[in-house]
mmCIF file of C-alpha atoms and ligand atoms in Angstrom:
data_model
loop_
_atom_site.group_PDB
_atom_site.id
_atom_site.type_symbol
_atom_site.label_atom_id
_atom_site.label_comp_id
_atom_site.label_asym_id
_atom_site.label_seq_id
_atom_site.Cartn_x
_atom_site.Cartn_y
_atom_site.Cartn_z
ATOM 1 C CA MET A 816 41.172 41.872 -81.099
ATOM 2 C CA LYS A 817 40.499 41.606 -85.088
ATOM 3 C CA VAL A 818 38.123 39.175 -86.399
ATOM 4 C CA LYS A 819 37.941 37.951 -89.901
ATOM 5 C CA LYS A 820 36.128 35.396 -91.994
ATOM 6 C CA TYR A 821 38.109 33.415 -94.810
ATOM 7 C CA LYS A 822 36.576 31.640 -97.161
ATOM 8 C CA ALA A 823 38.444 28.679 -98.963
ATOM 9 C CA GLU A 824 38.544 25.299 -100.918
ATOM 10 C CA ASN A 825 39.629 23.282 -97.794
ATOM 11 C CA MET A 826 41.465 23.883 -94.333
ATOM 12 C CA GLN A 827 45.076 24.328 -95.378
ATOM 13 C CA GLN A 828 44.308 27.188 -98.024
ATOM 14 C CA ALA A 829 42.118 28.514 -95.295
ATOM 15 C CA MET A 830 44.513 28.327 -92.545
ATOM 16 C CA GLN A 831 47.060 29.928 -95.144
ATOM 17 C CA LEU A 832 45.283 32.601 -95.743
ATOM 18 C CA VAL A 833 44.737 33.445 -92.022
ATOM 19 C CA ARG A 834 48.252 33.369 -91.888
ATOM 20 C CA LEU A 835 49.039 35.378 -94.340
ATOM 21 C CA GLU A 836 46.928 38.409 -92.774
ATOM 22 C CA LEU A 837 47.069 37.724 -89.747
ATOM 23 C CA GLY A 838 49.757 36.151 -88.620
ATOM 24 C CA ASP A 839 51.190 33.348 -86.505
ATOM 25 C CA ASP A 840 49.234 34.536 -83.257
ATOM 26 C CA ALA A 841 45.710 34.168 -85.180
ATOM 27 C CA VAL A 842 43.354 31.555 -83.414
ATOM 28 C CA ILE A 843 40.805 29.657 -84.801
ATOM 29 C CA LEU A 844 37.458 31.433 -83.576
ATOM 30 C CA ASN A 845 35.209 28.266 -85.497
ATOM 31 C CA SER A 846 34.957 26.464 -88.911
ATOM 32 C CA LYS A 847 32.726 25.043 -90.953
ATOM 33 C CA SER A 848 32.005 23.130 -94.358
ATOM 34 C CA VAL A 849 30.085 25.358 -96.717
ATOM 35 C CA LYS A 850 28.563 25.266 -100.517
ATOM 36 C CA THR A 851 30.281 28.110 -102.465
ATOM 37 C CA SER A 852 28.612 28.452 -105.740
ATOM 38 C CA ARG A 853 29.788 29.578 -109.137
ATOM 39 C CA PHE A 854 27.709 30.617 -112.712
ATOM 40 C CA PHE A 855 24.535 31.796 -110.837
ATOM 41 C CA GLY A 856 24.607 28.645 -108.765
ATOM 42 C CA LEU A 857 24.669 26.274 -111.590
ATOM 43 C CA LEU A 858 28.012 25.357 -110.439
ATOM 44 C CA SER A 859 28.098 24.364 -106.590
ATOM 45 C CA LYS A 860 31.834 23.147 -104.891
ATOM 46 C CA LYS A 861 32.127 22.467 -101.350
ATOM 47 C CA GLY A 862 34.472 24.546 -99.332
ATOM 48 C CA VAL A 863 34.944 25.667 -96.118
ATOM 49 C CA GLU A 864 34.610 29.072 -94.196
ATOM 50 C CA VAL A 865 36.832 29.904 -91.129
ATOM 51 C CA ILE A 866 36.562 32.717 -88.545
ATOM 52 C CA ALA A 867 39.798 33.637 -86.870
ATOM 53 C CA ALA A 868 41.272 36.564 -84.725
ATOM 54 C CA VAL A 869 44.461 37.825 -83.518
ATOM 55 C CA ASP A 870 44.808 40.012 -80.588
ATOM 56 C CA GLU A 871 45.733 43.606 -81.915
ATOM 57 C CA GLU A 872 48.717 45.444 -81.074
ATOM 58 C CA PRO A 873 49.414 45.568 -77.391
ATOM 59 C CA SER A 874 50.593 49.224 -77.347
ATOM 60 C CA SER A 875 46.545 50.312 -78.297
ATOM 61 C CA GLN A 876 46.083 48.735 -75.154
ATOM 62 C CA THR A 877 48.177 50.383 -73.192
ATOM 63 C CA LEU A 878 47.006 53.364 -74.396
ATOM 64 C CA LYS A 879 43.727 52.767 -73.364
ATOM 65 C CA THR A 880 44.974 51.798 -69.602
ATOM 66 C CA LYS A 881 47.134 54.738 -69.474
ATOM 67 C CA ASN A 882 44.091 57.429 -70.336
ATOM 68 C CA PRO A 883 41.260 56.813 -67.635
ATOM 69 C CA GLN A 884 39.455 59.808 -68.717
ATOM 70 C CA ILE A 885 39.409 58.712 -72.079
ATOM 71 C CA GLN A 886 38.658 55.256 -72.120
ATOM 72 C CA PRO A 887 36.740 53.969 -69.115
ATOM 73 C CA GLU A 888 36.677 50.189 -70.083
ATOM 74 C CA GLY A 889 40.662 50.295 -69.878
ATOM 75 C CA ILE A 890 40.758 51.556 -66.427
ATOM 76 C CA GLN A 891 37.766 48.729 -65.340
ATOM 77 C CA ALA A 892 39.821 46.019 -66.776
ATOM 78 C CA SER A 893 42.821 46.768 -64.987
ATOM 79 C CA LYS A 894 41.075 47.297 -61.403
ATOM 80 C CA GLN A 895 39.750 43.945 -62.241
ATOM 81 C CA THR A 896 42.932 42.140 -62.737
ATOM 82 C CA ILE A 897 44.061 43.705 -59.687
ATOM 83 C CA SER A 898 41.181 42.300 -57.474
ATOM 84 C CA THR A 899 41.594 38.787 -58.919
ATOM 85 C CA SER A 900 45.037 38.803 -58.681
ATOM 86 C CA THR A 901 44.836 39.856 -55.016
ATOM 87 C CA SER A 902 42.451 37.140 -54.085
ATOM 88 C CA ARG A 903 44.403 34.553 -55.591
ATOM 89 C CA VAL A 904 47.825 35.989 -53.791
ATOM 90 C CA GLU A 905 45.223 36.173 -50.056
ATOM 91 C CA GLN A 906 44.254 32.470 -51.080
ATOM 92 C CA ASP A 907 47.506 31.089 -51.349
ATOM 93 C CA LYS A 908 48.804 33.002 -48.174
ATOM 94 C CA LEU A 909 45.956 31.364 -46.212
ATOM 95 C CA PHE A 910 46.969 28.314 -47.190
ATOM 96 C CA ASP A 911 50.951 28.568 -47.244
ATOM 97 C CA SER A 912 49.906 29.873 -43.254
ATOM 98 C CA ILE A 913 47.564 26.885 -42.372
ATOM 99 C CA GLN A 914 50.629 24.619 -43.641
ATOM 100 C CA GLU A 915 52.601 26.797 -41.323
ATOM 101 C CA MET A 916 50.359 25.706 -38.313
ATOM 102 C CA LYS A 917 50.251 22.714 -39.051
ATOM 103 C CA LYS A 918 54.253 22.148 -39.308
ATOM 104 C CA MET A 919 54.440 24.094 -35.768
ATOM 105 C CA MET A 920 51.747 22.170 -34.011
ATOM 106 C CA LYS A 921 53.579 19.008 -35.141
ATOM 107 C CA SER A 922 56.844 20.040 -33.978
ATOM 108 C CA LEU A 923 55.653 20.556 -30.776
ATOM 109 C CA THR A 924 54.005 17.328 -30.086
ATOM 110 C CA GLN A 925 57.070 15.771 -31.603
ATOM 111 C CA GLU A 926 59.143 17.647 -29.044
ATOM 112 C CA LYS A 927 57.136 16.368 -26.264
ATOM 113 C CA GLN A 928 56.969 12.482 -27.107
ATOM 114 C CA ARG A 929 60.377 11.809 -28.394
ATOM 115 C CA ASP A 930 62.987 10.377 -26.916
ATOM 116 C CA PRO A 931 65.846 12.566 -26.493
ATOM 117 C CA LEU A 932 68.897 10.092 -27.722
ATOM 118 C CA LEU A 933 67.357 10.225 -31.167
ATOM 119 C CA PRO A 934 69.565 11.585 -33.666
ATOM 120 C CA ASP A 935 69.680 14.530 -35.044
ATOM 121 C CA PHE A 936 69.654 13.348 -38.216
ATOM 122 C CA PHE A 937 66.346 11.679 -37.781
ATOM 123 C CA PHE A 938 64.934 15.426 -37.091
ATOM 124 C CA HIS A 939 66.978 16.720 -39.918
ATOM 125 C CA LEU A 940 65.271 14.324 -42.664
ATOM 126 C CA GLU A 941 62.418 14.849 -40.603
ATOM 127 C CA GLU A 942 62.639 18.995 -41.043
ATOM 128 C CA LYS A 943 63.297 18.436 -44.771
ATOM 129 C CA LEU A 944 60.535 16.283 -45.775
ATOM 130 C CA VAL A 945 57.589 18.285 -44.307
ATOM 131 C CA GLN A 946 59.196 21.279 -45.683
ATOM 132 C CA SER A 947 59.161 19.058 -48.896
ATOM 133 C CA GLU A 948 55.927 19.151 -50.986
ATOM 134 C CA ILE A 949 54.860 15.825 -49.592
ATOM 135 C CA SER A 950 51.446 15.877 -47.353
ATOM 136 C CA PRO A 951 53.023 16.485 -43.330
ATOM 137 C CA LEU A 952 50.486 14.030 -42.260
ATOM 138 C CA HIS A 953 52.233 11.403 -44.777
ATOM 139 C CA VAL A 954 55.688 12.495 -43.071
ATOM 140 C CA GLU A 955 54.304 12.091 -39.558
ATOM 141 C CA GLU A 956 53.338 8.983 -40.110
ATOM 142 C CA MET A 957 55.732 7.597 -41.583
ATOM 143 C CA MET A 958 58.440 8.980 -39.427
ATOM 144 C CA ASP A 959 56.293 7.337 -36.546
ATOM 145 C CA THR A 960 57.285 4.154 -38.231
ATOM 146 C CA ILE A 961 60.752 5.214 -38.411
ATOM 147 C CA TYR A 962 60.751 5.920 -34.882
ATOM 148 C CA GLU A 963 59.146 2.983 -33.067
ATOM 149 C CA LYS A 964 62.237 0.915 -35.283
ATOM 150 C CA TRP A 965 64.453 2.976 -34.049
ATOM 151 C CA LEU A 966 63.517 2.301 -30.537
ATOM 152 C CA GLU A 967 64.151 -1.008 -30.854
ATOM 153 C CA ASN A 968 67.607 -0.866 -32.026
ATOM 154 C CA LYS A 969 68.791 2.863 -30.836
ATOM 155 C CA THR A 970 72.218 2.361 -32.179
ATOM 156 C CA MET A 971 71.128 2.384 -35.669
ATOM 157 C CA THR A 972 73.359 4.879 -38.431
ATOM 158 C CA ASP A 973 72.300 7.805 -40.190
ATOM 159 C CA ASN A 974 72.528 5.370 -43.245
ATOM 160 C CA SER A 975 70.326 2.563 -41.651
ATOM 161 C CA ILE A 976 67.127 5.908 -41.157
ATOM 162 C CA LEU A 977 68.051 6.952 -44.802
ATOM 163 C CA GLU A 978 67.800 3.648 -45.734
ATOM 164 C CA LEU A 979 64.077 3.188 -43.338
ATOM 165 C CA VAL A 980 63.269 6.465 -44.830
ATOM 166 C CA GLU A 981 63.661 5.845 -48.738
ATOM 167 C CA GLY A 982 61.594 2.226 -47.801
ATOM 168 C CA GLY A 983 58.786 4.357 -46.648
ATOM 169 C CA LEU A 984 58.278 6.329 -49.027
ATOM 170 C CA LEU A 985 59.052 3.515 -51.581
ATOM 171 C CA GLN A 986 56.368 1.306 -49.880
ATOM 172 C CA SER A 987 53.581 4.217 -50.347
ATOM 173 C CA LEU A 988 53.986 3.867 -54.393
ATOM 174 C CA LYS A 989 53.565 -0.046 -53.966
ATOM 175 C CA GLU A 990 50.373 -0.550 -55.781
ATOM 176 C CA VAL A 991 51.206 2.019 -58.143
ATOM 177 C CA SER A 992 52.147 0.598 -61.405
ATOM 178 C CA PHE A 993 55.142 2.477 -63.434
ATOM 179 C CA ASP A 994 54.928 1.002 -67.126
ATOM 180 C CA GLN A 995 58.115 0.314 -68.736
ATOM 181 C CA ASP A 996 56.600 -0.031 -71.948
ATOM 182 C CA PRO A 997 55.536 3.772 -72.905
ATOM 183 C CA TYR A 998 55.189 2.129 -76.492
ATOM 184 C CA LYS A 999 52.835 -0.770 -76.104
ATOM 185 C CA LYS A 1000 49.835 0.589 -77.525
ATOM 186 C CA LYS A 1001 49.718 2.195 -81.149
ATOM 187 C CA PHE A 1002 48.422 5.573 -80.318
ATOM 188 C CA ILE A 1003 50.167 7.704 -77.748
ATOM 189 C CA CYS A 1004 48.324 10.765 -76.435
ATOM 190 C CA LEU A 1005 49.828 13.627 -74.885
ATOM 191 C CA VAL A 1006 47.025 16.122 -72.810
ATOM 192 C CA GLY A 1007 48.362 18.720 -69.916
ATOM 193 C CA PRO A 1008 48.219 22.767 -69.785
ATOM 194 C CA THR A 1009 49.724 25.165 -72.538
ATOM 195 C CA GLY A 1010 53.870 25.537 -72.334
ATOM 196 C CA VAL A 1011 54.285 22.480 -69.834
ATOM 197 C CA GLY A 1012 56.170 20.597 -72.856
ATOM 198 C CA LYS A 1013 53.480 18.419 -74.170
ATOM 199 C CA THR A 1014 55.243 19.219 -77.907
ATOM 200 C CA THR A 1015 58.274 18.976 -77.110
ATOM 201 C CA THR A 1016 58.519 15.397 -75.264
ATOM 202 C CA LEU A 1017 55.934 14.336 -77.738
ATOM 203 C CA ALA A 1018 58.771 14.785 -80.507
ATOM 204 C CA LYS A 1019 61.426 13.350 -77.902
ATOM 205 C CA LEU A 1020 58.915 10.125 -77.318
ATOM 206 C CA ALA A 1021 58.837 9.912 -81.369
ATOM 207 C CA ALA A 1022 62.084 10.464 -82.109
ATOM 208 C CA ASN A 1023 63.011 7.830 -79.644
ATOM 209 C CA ALA A 1024 60.349 5.224 -80.897
ATOM 210 C CA SER A 1025 61.838 5.663 -84.544
ATOM 211 C CA LEU A 1026 65.736 5.710 -84.008
ATOM 212 C CA ARG A 1027 66.333 3.939 -80.995
ATOM 213 C CA LYS A 1028 63.464 1.258 -81.303
ATOM 214 C CA GLY A 1029 63.038 1.114 -85.162
ATOM 215 C CA LYS A 1030 59.379 1.670 -84.708
ATOM 216 C CA SER A 1031 57.582 3.113 -87.916
ATOM 217 C CA ILE A 1032 55.729 5.925 -86.895
ATOM 218 C CA GLY A 1033 53.162 9.218 -87.081
ATOM 219 C CA PHE A 1034 51.758 12.375 -85.805
ATOM 220 C CA ILE A 1035 48.548 13.655 -85.514
ATOM 221 C CA THR A 1036 48.007 17.112 -83.860
ATOM 222 C CA THR A 1037 44.175 18.289 -82.442
ATOM 223 C CA ASP A 1038 46.112 21.396 -81.780
ATOM 224 C CA THR A 1039 44.781 24.301 -83.970
ATOM 225 C CA TYR A 1040 44.196 26.669 -81.622
ATOM 226 C CA ARG A 1041 47.514 28.503 -82.647
ATOM 227 C CA ILE A 1042 48.965 28.336 -86.657
ATOM 228 C CA ALA A 1043 52.573 28.123 -84.837
ATOM 229 C CA ALA A 1044 51.243 25.147 -82.726
ATOM 230 C CA ILE A 1045 51.034 23.151 -85.640
ATOM 231 C CA GLU A 1046 54.512 24.750 -87.513
ATOM 232 C CA GLN A 1047 56.274 23.320 -84.699
ATOM 233 C CA LEU A 1048 55.138 19.597 -84.429
ATOM 234 C CA LYS A 1049 55.404 20.300 -88.599
ATOM 235 C CA THR A 1050 58.961 20.454 -88.581
ATOM 236 C CA TYR A 1051 59.643 17.530 -85.830
ATOM 237 C CA ALA A 1052 57.732 15.542 -88.265
ATOM 238 C CA SER A 1053 59.870 16.514 -91.369
ATOM 239 C CA ILE A 1054 62.857 15.850 -89.694
ATOM 240 C CA LEU A 1055 62.029 12.516 -88.469
ATOM 241 C CA GLU A 1056 60.730 11.831 -92.091
ATOM 242 C CA ALA A 1057 56.869 10.743 -90.593
ATOM 243 C CA PRO A 1058 53.517 11.180 -91.564
ATOM 244 C CA ILE A 1059 51.534 14.103 -89.710
ATOM 245 C CA GLU A 1060 47.901 14.563 -90.033
ATOM 246 C CA VAL A 1061 46.017 17.851 -88.677
ATOM 247 C CA CYS A 1062 43.162 17.572 -87.297
ATOM 248 C CA TYR A 1063 40.337 19.806 -87.263
ATOM 249 C CA SER A 1064 37.374 17.896 -86.275
ATOM 250 C CA ALA A 1065 36.079 15.020 -84.722
ATOM 251 C CA GLU A 1066 35.796 13.471 -88.111
ATOM 252 C CA ASP A 1067 39.351 14.403 -89.250
ATOM 253 C CA PHE A 1068 40.880 12.732 -86.607
ATOM 254 C CA LEU A 1069 38.424 9.342 -87.269
ATOM 255 C CA ALA A 1070 40.316 9.815 -90.222
ATOM 256 C CA ALA A 1071 43.452 10.333 -89.363
ATOM 257 C CA LYS A 1072 43.476 7.262 -86.762
ATOM 258 C CA ASN A 1073 42.607 5.270 -89.619
ATOM 259 C CA LYS A 1074 45.122 6.746 -92.156
ATOM 260 C CA LEU A 1075 47.892 5.731 -89.992
ATOM 261 C CA SER A 1076 47.098 2.609 -88.916
ATOM 262 C CA HIS A 1077 49.555 0.853 -91.032
ATOM 263 C CA LEU A 1078 52.137 2.712 -88.644
ATOM 264 C CA ASP A 1079 53.623 0.808 -85.310
ATOM 265 C CA VAL A 1080 52.902 4.144 -83.057
ATOM 266 C CA VAL A 1081 51.331 7.192 -83.555
ATOM 267 C CA PHE A 1082 51.597 10.334 -81.907
ATOM 268 C CA ILE A 1083 48.964 12.836 -80.995
ATOM 269 C CA ASP A 1084 49.636 16.050 -79.833
ATOM 270 C CA THR A 1085 46.557 18.213 -78.499
ATOM 271 C CA ALA A 1086 45.946 21.951 -76.900
ATOM 272 C CA GLY A 1087 46.443 23.282 -73.946
ATOM 273 C CA ARG A 1088 44.234 25.953 -73.376
ATOM 274 C CA ASN A 1089 42.923 26.690 -70.092
ATOM 275 C CA PHE A 1090 42.964 23.569 -67.579
ATOM 276 C CA LEU A 1091 40.363 25.492 -65.486
ATOM 277 C CA ASN A 1092 37.955 25.380 -67.710
ATOM 278 C CA GLU A 1093 35.970 22.447 -67.835
ATOM 279 C CA HIS A 1094 34.187 22.967 -70.951
ATOM 280 C CA PHE A 1095 37.337 22.325 -72.968
ATOM 281 C CA ILE A 1096 37.992 18.908 -71.011
ATOM 282 C CA GLU A 1097 34.664 17.683 -72.503
ATOM 283 C CA GLU A 1098 35.063 19.063 -75.493
ATOM 284 C CA LEU A 1099 38.791 16.850 -76.017
ATOM 285 C CA LYS A 1100 37.022 13.855 -74.390
ATOM 286 C CA GLU A 1101 34.675 14.342 -77.480
ATOM 287 C CA VAL A 1102 37.409 14.706 -80.215
ATOM 288 C CA LEU A 1103 40.162 12.734 -78.931
ATOM 289 C CA ASP A 1104 37.503 9.588 -78.675
ATOM 290 C CA PHE A 1105 39.977 7.293 -76.003
ATOM 291 C CA LYS A 1106 39.958 3.883 -76.849
ATOM 292 C CA GLU A 1107 41.184 0.930 -75.458
ATOM 293 C CA GLU A 1108 44.190 1.137 -78.135
ATOM 294 C CA MET A 1109 45.619 4.842 -76.787
ATOM 295 C CA THR A 1110 47.930 5.280 -73.437
ATOM 296 C CA THR A 1111 47.009 8.616 -72.604
ATOM 297 C CA PHE A 1112 49.673 10.992 -70.598
ATOM 298 C CA LEU A 1113 49.018 13.681 -68.690
ATOM 299 C CA VAL A 1114 52.041 16.162 -68.532
ATOM 300 C CA LEU A 1115 53.342 18.404 -65.763
ATOM 301 C CA SER A 1116 55.997 20.796 -64.965
ATOM 302 C CA LEU A 1117 58.066 20.667 -61.824
ATOM 303 C CA THR A 1118 58.538 24.613 -62.285
ATOM 304 C CA SER A 1119 54.414 24.229 -61.113
ATOM 305 C CA LYS A 1120 53.353 25.030 -57.594
ATOM 306 C CA MET A 1121 51.758 21.715 -56.066
ATOM 307 C CA THR A 1122 47.965 23.604 -55.376
ATOM 308 C CA ASP A 1123 47.776 24.462 -59.419
ATOM 309 C CA MET A 1124 49.036 20.644 -60.567
ATOM 310 C CA LYS A 1125 46.445 19.097 -57.998
ATOM 311 C CA LYS A 1126 43.766 21.250 -59.511
ATOM 312 C CA ILE A 1127 45.126 20.455 -63.448
ATOM 313 C CA ALA A 1128 45.604 16.921 -62.281
ATOM 314 C CA ASP A 1129 41.585 17.017 -61.248
ATOM 315 C CA GLN A 1130 40.706 18.715 -64.599
ATOM 316 C CA PHE A 1131 41.831 16.337 -66.569
ATOM 317 C CA TRP A 1132 41.375 13.053 -65.098
ATOM 318 C CA ASN A 1133 37.523 12.570 -66.564
ATOM 319 C CA VAL A 1134 39.490 12.419 -69.833
ATOM 320 C CA GLY A 1135 41.369 8.899 -68.704
ATOM 321 C CA ILE A 1136 44.901 9.626 -67.509
ATOM 322 C CA HIS A 1137 46.643 6.494 -67.655
ATOM 323 C CA GLN A 1138 50.468 7.411 -66.393
ATOM 324 C CA PHE A 1139 51.856 10.914 -65.822
ATOM 325 C CA ILE A 1140 55.509 12.651 -67.591
ATOM 326 C CA PHE A 1141 57.132 14.949 -65.108
ATOM 327 C CA THR A 1142 58.854 17.923 -67.244
ATOM 328 C CA LYS A 1143 61.066 20.766 -66.810
ATOM 329 C CA LYS A 1144 63.339 18.612 -63.733
ATOM 330 C CA ASP A 1145 66.573 21.285 -64.846
ATOM 331 C CA GLU A 1146 64.712 24.248 -63.470
ATOM 332 C CA THR A 1147 63.631 23.508 -60.009
ATOM 333 C CA THR A 1148 65.430 21.537 -57.289
ATOM 334 C CA SER A 1149 61.828 20.352 -55.720
ATOM 335 C CA ILE A 1150 60.998 17.631 -57.290
ATOM 336 C CA SER A 1151 58.914 15.860 -54.573
ATOM 337 C CA SER A 1152 56.045 17.253 -55.954
ATOM 338 C CA MET A 1153 55.873 13.987 -58.517
ATOM 339 C CA TYR A 1154 56.166 11.924 -55.525
ATOM 340 C CA GLU A 1155 53.088 13.282 -53.966
ATOM 341 C CA ILE A 1156 51.407 13.304 -57.002
ATOM 342 C CA SER A 1157 51.749 9.930 -58.125
ATOM 343 C CA ARG A 1158 51.581 9.082 -54.338
ATOM 344 C CA LEU A 1159 47.879 10.888 -54.249
ATOM 345 C CA TYR A 1160 46.785 9.970 -57.620
ATOM 346 C CA GLN A 1161 48.093 6.304 -57.135
ATOM 347 C CA LYS A 1162 49.321 6.764 -60.936
ATOM 348 C CA GLY A 1163 52.951 5.889 -61.772
ATOM 349 C CA ALA A 1164 54.835 8.347 -64.153
ATOM 350 C CA ALA A 1165 56.409 7.006 -67.362
ATOM 351 C CA PHE A 1166 59.200 9.874 -67.844
ATOM 352 C CA ILE A 1167 60.922 12.897 -66.561
ATOM 353 C CA THR A 1168 61.917 15.742 -68.895
ATOM 354 C CA ASP A 1169 65.028 17.380 -68.098
ATOM 355 C CA GLY A 1170 65.878 20.588 -70.879
ATOM 356 C CA GLN A 1171 64.812 21.158 -74.112
ATOM 357 C CA ASN A 1172 67.199 18.796 -76.301
ATOM 358 C CA VAL A 1173 65.201 17.059 -78.493
ATOM 359 C CA PRO A 1174 65.607 13.604 -78.021
ATOM 360 C CA GLU A 1175 68.042 13.359 -75.559
ATOM 361 C CA ASP A 1176 66.287 15.159 -72.062
ATOM 362 C CA LEU A 1177 64.011 12.344 -71.689
ATOM 363 C CA ILE A 1178 64.446 10.455 -68.536
ATOM 364 C CA PRO A 1179 62.284 6.930 -68.090
ATOM 365 C CA CYS A 1180 61.170 6.988 -64.824
ATOM 366 C CA THR A 1181 60.676 4.289 -62.024
ATOM 367 C CA LYS A 1182 59.902 4.028 -58.676
ATOM 368 C CA GLU A 1183 63.420 3.447 -57.434
ATOM 369 C CA LEU A 1184 64.472 6.514 -59.692
ATOM 370 C CA MET A 1185 61.733 8.996 -58.143
ATOM 371 C CA VAL A 1186 62.178 8.146 -54.519
ATOM 372 C CA ARG A 1187 66.305 7.912 -54.896
ATOM 373 C CA SER A 1188 65.741 11.776 -56.141
ATOM 374 C CA ILE A 1189 63.933 12.855 -52.968
ATOM 375 C CA ILE A 1190 66.355 10.987 -50.537
ATOM 376 C CA GLU A 1191 69.176 13.115 -52.341
ATOM 377 C CA GLU A 1192 67.011 16.172 -52.301
ATOM 378 C CA ILE A 1193 66.986 15.999 -48.717
ATOM 379 C CA ALA A 1194 69.672 13.887 -47.266
HETATM 380 N N1 LIG B 1412 63.829 23.745 -69.187
HETATM 381 C C1 LIG B 1412 63.078 22.982 -69.804
HETATM 382 N N2 LIG B 1412 62.576 23.414 -71.201
HETATM 383 C C2 LIG B 1412 61.107 22.703 -71.308
HETATM 384 C C3 LIG B 1412 61.681 21.052 -71.207
HETATM 385 N N3 LIG B 1412 60.380 20.538 -72.379
HETATM 386 C C4 LIG B 1412 60.179 21.849 -72.829
HETATM 387 N N4 LIG B 1412 60.460 22.984 -72.506
HETATM 388 C C5 LIG B 1412 60.341 24.353 -73.159
HETATM 389 O O1 LIG B 1412 59.082 24.565 -72.589
HETATM 390 C C6 LIG B 1412 59.043 25.479 -74.024
HETATM 391 C C7 LIG B 1412 56.975 24.785 -74.667
HETATM 392 O O2 LIG B 1412 57.111 23.765 -74.955
HETATM 393 P P1 LIG B 1412 56.215 22.952 -75.120
HETATM 394 O O3 LIG B 1412 56.564 22.095 -75.919
HETATM 395 O O4 LIG B 1412 55.662 24.033 -76.871
HETATM 396 O O5 LIG B 1412 55.140 23.211 -74.333
HETATM 397 P P2 LIG B 1412 53.243 22.832 -75.072
HETATM 398 O O6 LIG B 1412 52.453 23.943 -75.085
HETATM 399 O O7 LIG B 1412 52.671 21.743 -73.665
HETATM 400 O O8 LIG B 1412 53.054 22.144 -76.135
HETATM 401 C C8 LIG B 1412 59.236 25.460 -74.699
HETATM 402 O O9 LIG B 1412 60.007 26.523 -75.112
HETATM 403 C C9 LIG B 1412 60.368 23.925 -74.719
HETATM 404 O O10 LIG B 1412 61.251 23.997 -75.398
HETATM 405 C C10 LIG B 1412 62.091 20.603 -70.449
HETATM 406 O O11 LIG B 1412 61.996 19.894 -69.709
HETATM 407 N N5 LIG B 1412 62.698 21.845 -69.725
HETATM 408 MG MG1 LIG B 1413 52.302 22.585 -77.798
#
């Protein structure tokens, strides 16, 4: 890692220096305002001091680990990587086998109890649901209720059984609100781990508000961790001819909010960083100063594992999440996780995204749509 200190008149200049010398992947480790003095201290001027770092060429890393006798740290590092990944794999395996055992026990008890005349389609649906991301216990309860209904009317068609399943899934989201007007508050903030599609989705939402709904819009980004991230949002802002404020501190953020408060909607982008880092969540809470006038969406990728999605939701919950946005539907065939997350956390989803095209690949989400997509997956 190469670390360097830069002094400049303002943050923009400092970032330019960092970028020129260390490139787009540079990371800002620290920044503070300082006084620079000229003419033997007679004239003092305000400025900023930034400490930035960048990972050095990956090839030198590889060299280190390739020659253990010369570089003992290299070996240690790689061993550590293996041991952490092993324990993770082990954990996942354990989780999977527990799920497997649950399923087995469940099917054993069912075979004993249920009427032999029960149509194959019932078992087919039940099996599909158990194989999905939906909790087996929840599936069992729902299918038991449907079984009771079938006992009362054994001539029920397959289609009627499917409708009952659809009704059952909808019933569990009865208390969950899926807000239909995401632009009703002035500030819209997206939070979530790195790479899930926050910035892309923010651009889609902003384009939608501006081009389709005719709202005046602006952007704020607090994702100043990587220079490339700022540039990404700046590009969208310039295409939409919208103002953008880059914030490096809580003070900057408050100033930016005031500066853009004349606009209809202001879209706020945040850094992902490591979602397991609790300190980061606290930092985010401090910087963002979540108030009444802000809608906060937690962005989750449907390509993530269910266990990870739950961990992320738990971590970000403190920040005050209003609704979910589920991304990358186009990259997976199993989408029951979004239903399960909404059911578990009793929060709806405002949007689903299904591609990289801005602004097209954005679908407003409703309960019915969410449940229908599961029905299509299992039927
Ligand atoms: N396939 C697919 N890719 C997406 C979708 N949304 C975003 N991406 C891509 O995911 C990558 C990361 O997106 P970005 O918005 O930078 O994520 P961020 O780190 O959360 O801000 C980019 O390559 C996006 O084009 C989606 O709905 N489907
Ligand atoms: Mg981003």
